Structures are given as C-alpha cells and as structure tokens.
Amino acid sequence: MSNKKLSTVSLGTFIGMTIALAASIRNIPDVAAAGWPMFLYMAISTFLFALPICLI
C-alpha cells in the first residue's frame, strides 16, 4: 500500500462551487426577472443537489 494523501472537497467548498455554477454571470438576467425569490430557489436547489452527493 502506498501512503498517498488523498485530497477531498469539503461540504462547504462543494456547496460554494455549486452555487457559483448556478449563479454565474449568464444567469443574472433570469435572477433579475424572478426577483428575490430566485435566491431562495437557488439555495434550495443547491441544498437538494449537494446533500445526496455529500452522503455518498
């Protein structure tokens, strides 16, 4: 067995990367059209996407 250290992505980092993907510059017009509820929708979808992956 080799003693290689595996680097892992923490839950916070993974959620941050997912939010960055969902809230990219291209999506700003959609966010502006939907208003403040869009931030809640993005947070819920990020949580529902990240939770099952983090539990693997």
Protein backbone atom coordinates (compact mmCIF):
# COMPACT_ATOMS: atom_id res chain seq x y z
CA MET A 1 0.00 0.00 0.00
CA SER A 2 1.27 3.43 -0.82
CA ASN A 3 1.00 6.28 1.63
CA LYS A 4 -0.58 8.79 -0.74
CA LYS A 5 -2.64 11.52 0.85
CA LEU A 6 -5.97 11.97 -0.91
CA SER A 7 -7.35 15.46 -1.04
CA THR A 8 -11.08 15.73 -0.60
CA VAL A 9 -13.56 18.52 -1.15
CA SER A 10 -15.36 19.61 2.00
CA LEU A 11 -19.10 20.11 2.14
CA GLY A 12 -18.79 23.89 2.30
CA THR A 13 -16.46 24.00 -0.70
CA PHE A 14 -18.73 21.75 -2.72
CA ILE A 15 -21.80 23.83 -1.94
CA GLY A 16 -19.88 27.00 -2.80
CA MET A 17 -18.81 25.59 -6.16
CA THR A 18 -22.39 24.54 -6.91
CA ILE A 19 -23.75 27.98 -6.03
CA ALA A 20 -21.07 29.60 -8.20
CA LEU A 21 -22.15 27.38 -11.07
CA ALA A 22 -25.84 28.19 -10.60
CA ALA A 23 -25.35 31.92 -10.03
CA SER A 24 -22.97 32.62 -12.90
CA ILE A 25 -22.88 35.86 -14.88
CA ARG A 26 -25.03 34.34 -17.63
CA ASN A 27 -27.94 33.85 -15.21
CA ILE A 28 -28.13 37.43 -13.90
CA PRO A 29 -31.00 38.44 -16.27
CA ASP A 30 -33.02 35.43 -15.11
CA VAL A 31 -32.36 36.28 -11.47
CA ALA A 32 -33.37 39.90 -12.09
CA ALA A 33 -36.60 38.84 -13.80
CA ALA A 34 -37.58 36.50 -10.96
CA GLY A 35 -36.56 38.85 -8.16
CA TRP A 36 -35.56 37.96 -4.61
CA PRO A 37 -37.35 34.58 -4.51
CA MET A 38 -34.81 33.32 -7.07
CA PHE A 39 -32.10 33.37 -4.38
CA LEU A 40 -34.27 31.13 -2.21
CA TYR A 41 -34.88 28.80 -5.15
CA MET A 42 -31.15 28.62 -5.89
CA ALA A 43 -30.35 27.88 -2.24
CA ILE A 44 -32.97 25.12 -2.06
CA SER A 45 -31.82 23.55 -5.32
CA THR A 46 -28.18 23.72 -4.23
CA PHE A 47 -29.01 22.04 -0.94
CA LEU A 48 -31.11 19.33 -2.58
CA PHE A 49 -28.36 18.71 -5.14
CA ALA A 50 -25.45 18.76 -2.70
CA LEU A 51 -26.96 16.72 0.12
CA PRO A 52 -27.24 13.37 -1.70
CA ILE A 53 -23.77 13.75 -3.20
CA CYS A 54 -22.24 14.53 0.18
CA LEU A 55 -23.89 11.50 1.72
CA ILE A 56 -22.20 9.13 -0.76
